[in-house]
PDB file of C-alpha atoms in Angstrom:
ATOM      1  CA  UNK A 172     115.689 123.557 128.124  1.00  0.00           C
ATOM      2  CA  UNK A 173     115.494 124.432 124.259  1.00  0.00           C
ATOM      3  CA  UNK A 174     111.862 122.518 123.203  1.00  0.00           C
ATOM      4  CA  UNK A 175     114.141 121.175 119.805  1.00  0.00           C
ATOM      5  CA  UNK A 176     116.776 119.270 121.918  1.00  0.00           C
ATOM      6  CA  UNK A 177     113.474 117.666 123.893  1.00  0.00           C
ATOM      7  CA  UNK A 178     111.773 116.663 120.711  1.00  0.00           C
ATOM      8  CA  UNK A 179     114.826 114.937 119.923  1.00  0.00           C
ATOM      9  CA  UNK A 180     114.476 113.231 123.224  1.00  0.00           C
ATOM     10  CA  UNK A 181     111.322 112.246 123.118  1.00  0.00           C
ATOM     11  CA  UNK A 182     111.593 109.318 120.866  1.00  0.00           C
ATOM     12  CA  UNK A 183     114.572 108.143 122.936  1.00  0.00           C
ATOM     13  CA  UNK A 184     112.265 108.496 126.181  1.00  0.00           C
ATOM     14  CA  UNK A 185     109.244 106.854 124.830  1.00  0.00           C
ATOM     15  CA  UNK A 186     111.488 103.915 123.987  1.00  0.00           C
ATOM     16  CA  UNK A 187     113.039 103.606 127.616  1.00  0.00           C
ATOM     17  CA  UNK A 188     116.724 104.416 125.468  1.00  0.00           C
ATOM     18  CA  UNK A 189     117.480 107.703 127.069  1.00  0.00           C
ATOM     19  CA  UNK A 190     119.784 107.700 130.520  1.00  0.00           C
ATOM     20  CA  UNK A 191     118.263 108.427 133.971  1.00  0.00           C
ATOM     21  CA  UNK A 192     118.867 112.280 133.765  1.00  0.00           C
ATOM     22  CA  UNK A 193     117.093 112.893 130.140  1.00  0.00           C
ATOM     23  CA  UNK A 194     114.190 111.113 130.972  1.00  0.00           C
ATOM     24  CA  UNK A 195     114.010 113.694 134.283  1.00  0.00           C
ATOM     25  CA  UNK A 196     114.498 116.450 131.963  1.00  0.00           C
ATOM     26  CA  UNK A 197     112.146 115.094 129.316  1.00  0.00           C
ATOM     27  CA  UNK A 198     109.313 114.917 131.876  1.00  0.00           C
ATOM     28  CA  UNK A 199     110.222 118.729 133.620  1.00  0.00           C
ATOM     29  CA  UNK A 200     109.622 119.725 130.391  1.00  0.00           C
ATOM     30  CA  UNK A 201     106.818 118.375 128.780  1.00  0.00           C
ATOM     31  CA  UNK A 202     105.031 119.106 132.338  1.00  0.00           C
ATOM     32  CA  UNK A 203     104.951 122.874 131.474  1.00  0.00           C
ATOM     33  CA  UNK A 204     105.407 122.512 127.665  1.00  0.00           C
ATOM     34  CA  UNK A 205     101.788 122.512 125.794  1.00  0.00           C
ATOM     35  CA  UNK A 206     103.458 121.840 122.335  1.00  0.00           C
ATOM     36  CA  UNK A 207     106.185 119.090 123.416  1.00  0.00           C
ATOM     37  CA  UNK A 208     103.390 117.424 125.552  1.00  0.00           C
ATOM     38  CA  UNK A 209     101.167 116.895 122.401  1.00  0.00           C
ATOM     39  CA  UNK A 210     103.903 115.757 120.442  1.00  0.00           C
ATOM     40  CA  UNK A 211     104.869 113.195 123.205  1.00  0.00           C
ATOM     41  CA  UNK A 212     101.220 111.993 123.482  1.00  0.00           C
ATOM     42  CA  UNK A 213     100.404 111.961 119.526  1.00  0.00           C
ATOM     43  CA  UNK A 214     103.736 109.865 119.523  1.00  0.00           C
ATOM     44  CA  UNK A 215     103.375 107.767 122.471  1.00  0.00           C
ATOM     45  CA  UNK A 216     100.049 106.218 120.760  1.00  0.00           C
ATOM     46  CA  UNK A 217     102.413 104.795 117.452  1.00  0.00           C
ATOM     47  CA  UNK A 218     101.745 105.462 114.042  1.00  0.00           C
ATOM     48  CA  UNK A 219      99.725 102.614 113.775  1.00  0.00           C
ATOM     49  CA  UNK A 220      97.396 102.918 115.720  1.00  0.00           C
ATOM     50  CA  UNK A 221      96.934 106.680 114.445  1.00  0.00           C
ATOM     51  CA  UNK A 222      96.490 105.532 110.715  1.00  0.00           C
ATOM     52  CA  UNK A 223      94.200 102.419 111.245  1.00  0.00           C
ATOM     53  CA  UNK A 224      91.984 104.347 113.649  1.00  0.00           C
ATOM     54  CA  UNK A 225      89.627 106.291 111.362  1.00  0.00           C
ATOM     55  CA  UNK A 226      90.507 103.464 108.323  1.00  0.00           C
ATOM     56  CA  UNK A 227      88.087 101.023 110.579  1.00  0.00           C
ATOM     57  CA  UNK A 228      84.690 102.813 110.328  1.00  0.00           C
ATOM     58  CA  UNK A 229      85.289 103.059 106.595  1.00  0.00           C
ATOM     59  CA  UNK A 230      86.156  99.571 106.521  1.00  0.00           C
ATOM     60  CA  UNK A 231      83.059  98.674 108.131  1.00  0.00           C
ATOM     61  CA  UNK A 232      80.780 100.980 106.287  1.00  0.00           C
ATOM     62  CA  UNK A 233      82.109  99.076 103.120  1.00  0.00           C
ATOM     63  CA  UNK A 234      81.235  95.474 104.680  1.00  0.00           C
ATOM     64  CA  UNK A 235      77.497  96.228 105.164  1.00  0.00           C
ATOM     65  CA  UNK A 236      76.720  98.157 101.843  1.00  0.00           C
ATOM     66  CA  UNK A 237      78.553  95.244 100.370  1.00  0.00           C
ATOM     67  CA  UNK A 238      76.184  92.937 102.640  1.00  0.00           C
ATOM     68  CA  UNK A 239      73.035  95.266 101.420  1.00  0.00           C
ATOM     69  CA  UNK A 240      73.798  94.648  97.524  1.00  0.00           C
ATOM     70  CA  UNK A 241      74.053  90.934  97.957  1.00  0.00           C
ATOM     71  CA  UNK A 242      70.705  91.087 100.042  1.00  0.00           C
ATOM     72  CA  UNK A 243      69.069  93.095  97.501  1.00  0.00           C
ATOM     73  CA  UNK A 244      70.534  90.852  94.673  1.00  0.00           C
ATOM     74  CA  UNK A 245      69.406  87.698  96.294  1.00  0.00           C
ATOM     75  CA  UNK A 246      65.938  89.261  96.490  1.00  0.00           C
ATOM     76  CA  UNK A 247      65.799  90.244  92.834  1.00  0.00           C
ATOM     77  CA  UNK A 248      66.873  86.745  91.852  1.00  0.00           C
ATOM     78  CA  UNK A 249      64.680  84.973  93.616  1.00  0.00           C
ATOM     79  CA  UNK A 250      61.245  87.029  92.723  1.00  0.00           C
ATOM     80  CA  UNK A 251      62.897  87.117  89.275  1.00  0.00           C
ATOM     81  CA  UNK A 252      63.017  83.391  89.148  1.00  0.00           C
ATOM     82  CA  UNK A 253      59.489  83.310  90.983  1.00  0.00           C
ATOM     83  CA  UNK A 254      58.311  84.994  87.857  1.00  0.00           C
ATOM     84  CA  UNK A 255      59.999  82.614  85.219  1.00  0.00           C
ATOM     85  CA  UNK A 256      58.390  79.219  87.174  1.00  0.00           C
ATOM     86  CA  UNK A 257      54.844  81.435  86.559  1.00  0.00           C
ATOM     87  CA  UNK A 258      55.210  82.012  83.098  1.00  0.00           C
ATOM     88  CA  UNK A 259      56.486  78.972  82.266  1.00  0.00           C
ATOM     89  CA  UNK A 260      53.413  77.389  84.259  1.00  0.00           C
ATOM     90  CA  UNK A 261      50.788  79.462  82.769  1.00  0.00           C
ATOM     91  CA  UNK A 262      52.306  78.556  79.308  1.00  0.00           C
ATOM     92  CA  UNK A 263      51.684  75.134  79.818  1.00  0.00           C
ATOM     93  CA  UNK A 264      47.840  76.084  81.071  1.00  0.00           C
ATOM     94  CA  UNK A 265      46.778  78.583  77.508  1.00  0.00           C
ATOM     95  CA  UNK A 266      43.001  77.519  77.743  1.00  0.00           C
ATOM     96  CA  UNK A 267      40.670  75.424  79.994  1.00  0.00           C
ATOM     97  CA  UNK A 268      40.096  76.151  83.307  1.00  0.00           C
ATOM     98  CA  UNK A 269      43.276  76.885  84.791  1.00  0.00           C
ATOM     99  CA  UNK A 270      44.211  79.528  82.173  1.00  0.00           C
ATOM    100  CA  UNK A 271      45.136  83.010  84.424  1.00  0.00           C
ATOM    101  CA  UNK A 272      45.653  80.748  87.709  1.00  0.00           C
ATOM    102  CA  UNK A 273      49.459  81.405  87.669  1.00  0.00           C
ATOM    103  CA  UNK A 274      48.932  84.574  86.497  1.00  0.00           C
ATOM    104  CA  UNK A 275      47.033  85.520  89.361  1.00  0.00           C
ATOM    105  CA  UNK A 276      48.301  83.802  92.212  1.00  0.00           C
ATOM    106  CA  UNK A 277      52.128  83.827  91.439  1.00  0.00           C
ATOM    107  CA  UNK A 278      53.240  86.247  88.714  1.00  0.00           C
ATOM    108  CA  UNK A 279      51.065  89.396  89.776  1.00  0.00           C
ATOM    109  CA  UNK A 280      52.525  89.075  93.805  1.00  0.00           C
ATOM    110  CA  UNK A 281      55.682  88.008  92.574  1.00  0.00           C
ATOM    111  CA  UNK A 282      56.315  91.242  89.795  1.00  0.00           C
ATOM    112  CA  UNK A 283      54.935  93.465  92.419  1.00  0.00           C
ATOM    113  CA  UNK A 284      57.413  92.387  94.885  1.00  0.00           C
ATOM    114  CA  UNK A 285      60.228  92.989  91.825  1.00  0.00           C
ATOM    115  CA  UNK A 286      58.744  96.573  90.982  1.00  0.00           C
ATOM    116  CA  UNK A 287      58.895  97.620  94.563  1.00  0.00           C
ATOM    117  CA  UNK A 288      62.578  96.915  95.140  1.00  0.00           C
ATOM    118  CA  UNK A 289      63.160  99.867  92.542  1.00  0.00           C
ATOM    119  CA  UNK A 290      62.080 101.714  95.380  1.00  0.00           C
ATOM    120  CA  UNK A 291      65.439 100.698  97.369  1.00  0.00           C
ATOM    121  CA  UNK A 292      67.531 102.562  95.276  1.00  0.00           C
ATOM    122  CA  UNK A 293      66.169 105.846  96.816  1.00  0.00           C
ATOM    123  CA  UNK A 294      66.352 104.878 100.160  1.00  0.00           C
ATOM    124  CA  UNK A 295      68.741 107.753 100.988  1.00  0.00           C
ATOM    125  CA  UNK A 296      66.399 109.902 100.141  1.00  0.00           C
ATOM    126  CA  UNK A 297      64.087 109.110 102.666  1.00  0.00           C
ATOM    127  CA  UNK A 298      64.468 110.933 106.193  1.00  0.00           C
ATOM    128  CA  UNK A 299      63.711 107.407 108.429  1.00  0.00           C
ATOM    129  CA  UNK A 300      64.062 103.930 108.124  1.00  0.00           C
ATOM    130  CA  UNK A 301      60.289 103.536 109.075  1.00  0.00           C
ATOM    131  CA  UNK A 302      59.555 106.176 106.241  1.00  0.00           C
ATOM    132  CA  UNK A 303      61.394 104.130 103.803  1.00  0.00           C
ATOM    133  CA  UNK A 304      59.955 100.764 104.462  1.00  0.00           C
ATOM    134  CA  UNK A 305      56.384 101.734 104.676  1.00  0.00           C
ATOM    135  CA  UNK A 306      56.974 103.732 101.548  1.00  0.00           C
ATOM    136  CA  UNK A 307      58.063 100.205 100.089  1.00  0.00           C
ATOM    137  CA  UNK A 308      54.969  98.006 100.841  1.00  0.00           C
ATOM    138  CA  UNK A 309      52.422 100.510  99.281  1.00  0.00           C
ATOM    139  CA  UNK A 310      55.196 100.537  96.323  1.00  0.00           C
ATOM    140  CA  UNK A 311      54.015  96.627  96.444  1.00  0.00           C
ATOM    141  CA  UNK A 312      50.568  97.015  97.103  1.00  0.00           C
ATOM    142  CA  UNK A 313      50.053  99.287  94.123  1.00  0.00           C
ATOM    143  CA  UNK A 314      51.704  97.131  92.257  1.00  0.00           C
ATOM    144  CA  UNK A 315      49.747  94.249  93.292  1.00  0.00           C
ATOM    145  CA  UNK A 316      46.368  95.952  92.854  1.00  0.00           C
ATOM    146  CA  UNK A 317      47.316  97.364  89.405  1.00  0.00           C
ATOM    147  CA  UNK A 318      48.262  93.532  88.658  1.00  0.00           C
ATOM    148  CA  UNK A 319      44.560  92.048  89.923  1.00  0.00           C
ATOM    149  CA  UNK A 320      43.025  95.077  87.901  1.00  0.00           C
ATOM    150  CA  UNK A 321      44.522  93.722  85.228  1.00  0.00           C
ATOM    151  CA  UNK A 322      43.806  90.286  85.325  1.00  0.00           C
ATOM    152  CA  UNK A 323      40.013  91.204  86.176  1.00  0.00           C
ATOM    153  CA  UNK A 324      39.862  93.027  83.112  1.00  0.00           C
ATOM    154  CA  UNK A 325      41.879  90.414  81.062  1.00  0.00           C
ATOM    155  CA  UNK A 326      40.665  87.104  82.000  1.00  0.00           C
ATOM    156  CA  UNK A 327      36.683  89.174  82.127  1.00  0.00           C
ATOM    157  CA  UNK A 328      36.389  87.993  85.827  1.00  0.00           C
ATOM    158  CA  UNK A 329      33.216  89.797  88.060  1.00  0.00           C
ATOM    159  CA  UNK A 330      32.576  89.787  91.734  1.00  0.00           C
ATOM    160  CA  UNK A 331      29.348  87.663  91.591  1.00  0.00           C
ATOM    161  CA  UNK A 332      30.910  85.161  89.713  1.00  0.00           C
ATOM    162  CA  UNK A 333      33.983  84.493  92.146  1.00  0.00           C
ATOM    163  CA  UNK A 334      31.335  84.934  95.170  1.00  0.00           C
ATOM    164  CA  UNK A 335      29.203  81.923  94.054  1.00  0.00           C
ATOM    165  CA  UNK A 336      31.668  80.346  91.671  1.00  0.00           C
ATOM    166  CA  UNK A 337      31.238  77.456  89.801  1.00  0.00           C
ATOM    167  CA  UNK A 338      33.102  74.617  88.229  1.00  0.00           C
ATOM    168  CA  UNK A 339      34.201  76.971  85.694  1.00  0.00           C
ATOM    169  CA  UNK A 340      35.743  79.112  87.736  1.00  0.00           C
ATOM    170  CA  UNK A 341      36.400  77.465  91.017  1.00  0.00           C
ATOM    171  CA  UNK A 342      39.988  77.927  89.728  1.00  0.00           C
ATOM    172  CA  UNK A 343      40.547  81.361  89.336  1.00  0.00           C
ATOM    173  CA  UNK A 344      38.738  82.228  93.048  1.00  0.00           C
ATOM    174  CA  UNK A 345      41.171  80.089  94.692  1.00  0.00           C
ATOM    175  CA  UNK A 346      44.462  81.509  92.420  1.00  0.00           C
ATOM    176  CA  UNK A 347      42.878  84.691  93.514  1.00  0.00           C
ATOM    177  CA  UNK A 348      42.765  83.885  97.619  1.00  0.00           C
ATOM    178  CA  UNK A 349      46.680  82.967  97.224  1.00  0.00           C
ATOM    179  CA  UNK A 350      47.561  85.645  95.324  1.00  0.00           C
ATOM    180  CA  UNK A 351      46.227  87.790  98.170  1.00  0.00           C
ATOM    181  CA  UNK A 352      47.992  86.008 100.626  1.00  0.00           C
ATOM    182  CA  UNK A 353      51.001  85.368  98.889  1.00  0.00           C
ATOM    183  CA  UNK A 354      50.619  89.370  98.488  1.00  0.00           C
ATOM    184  CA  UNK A 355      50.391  89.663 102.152  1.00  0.00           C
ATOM    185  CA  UNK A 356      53.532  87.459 102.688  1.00  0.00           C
ATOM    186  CA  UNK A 357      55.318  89.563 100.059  1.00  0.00           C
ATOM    187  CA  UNK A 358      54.106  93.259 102.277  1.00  0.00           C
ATOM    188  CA  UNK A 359      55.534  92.151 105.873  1.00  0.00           C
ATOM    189  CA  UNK A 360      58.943  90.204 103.719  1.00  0.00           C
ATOM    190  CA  UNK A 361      59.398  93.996 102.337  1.00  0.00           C
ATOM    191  CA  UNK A 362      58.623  95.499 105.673  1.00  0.00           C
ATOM    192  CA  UNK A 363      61.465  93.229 107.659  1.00  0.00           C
ATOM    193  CA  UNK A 364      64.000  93.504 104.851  1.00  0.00           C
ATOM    194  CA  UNK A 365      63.664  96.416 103.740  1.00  0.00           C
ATOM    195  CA  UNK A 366      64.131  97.963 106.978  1.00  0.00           C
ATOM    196  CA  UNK A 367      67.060  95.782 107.461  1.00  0.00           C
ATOM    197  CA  UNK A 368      68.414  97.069 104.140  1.00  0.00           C
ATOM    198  CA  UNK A 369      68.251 100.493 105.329  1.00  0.00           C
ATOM    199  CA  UNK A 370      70.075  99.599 108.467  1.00  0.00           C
ATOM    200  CA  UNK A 371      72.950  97.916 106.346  1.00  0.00           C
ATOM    201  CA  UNK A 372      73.389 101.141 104.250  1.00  0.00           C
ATOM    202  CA  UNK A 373      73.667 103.290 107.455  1.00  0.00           C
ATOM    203  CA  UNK A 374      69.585 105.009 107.453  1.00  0.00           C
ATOM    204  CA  UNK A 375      69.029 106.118 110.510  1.00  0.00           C
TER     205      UNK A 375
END
């Protein structure tokens, strides 16, 4: 039978509207018909289901970069705010002994941590998700140890005197043991989040 009269048919057979004898004709045909039986099957699934198919992926992809900028936001905002409770502490603290002790155990982890998440804007460049996390905690830990540099040279601190400190600058050694483990807390935070940032955007 001519392959246009069965394409007509075929709507009418996926539908259950054609009589007895079309449908046997329908089915001779499309048994030994290459072209009519893809345009039965490619018809057969709907056009629904042919359109949303490939939309879903897409739709997905968009929900977890979406997810990834509100993680990354959420993460700037709250070291960014981290930063503001340091300065505004250390303001209140401009001489005696607790002058630098915000400095060094909040702001210094806290702006590292910041800096380092400029690092998450190139994560497509890097070829792993492993690659790109450890690539952001040393991004914080040079950060961090440009920051106690700093503060060494600004606040004219020495290794003797934090060793065996006294009154005088009891302070500063113990702003500088939480600044190294707040450091610490900030490395494996970046390690865990950043890897799960890389995940969200679809690094493999």
């Amino acid at each position: 039978m001519d392959c246009n009269v069965i394409k007509d048919l075929i709507p009418l057979y996926i539908d259950g509207c054609c009589s007895p004898e079309s449908a046997d004709l329908v089915r001779a045909h499309i048994g030994g018909c290459e072209e009519c039986r893809s345009l039965w099957e490619t018809m057969k699934q709907g056009p629904e289901t042919a359109s949303s198919a490939p939309a879903a992926p897409k739709h997905m992809g968009r929900i977890r970069e979406w997810k990834a900028s509100v993680l990354q936001s959420a993460l700037l905002f709250t070291s960014f705010l981290a930063i503001i409770v340091g300065v505004a502490r250390e303001a209140a603290t401009p001489y005696g002994d607790f002058n630098g002790f915000w400095a060094i155990a909040l702001i210094i982890p806290a702006t590292a941590f910041l800096l380092s998440m400029a690092n998450w804007y190139f994560v497509r460049l890097y070829r792993s998700r492993r690659r790109f996390s450890n690539g952001c905690v040393l991004a914080l830990l040079a950060f961090a140890l440009c920051g106690f540099a700093w503060a060494f040279v600004h606040y004219q601190l020495s290794i003797p005197a934090l060793l065996k400190p006294d009154d005088a600058s009891l302070s500063i050694t113990f702003a500088l043991l939480i600044g190294m483990a707040l450091t610490a807390v900030f490395c494996i935070l970046s390690k865990v989040l950043s890897n799960l940032f890389a995940k969200m955007v679809g690094k493999e």
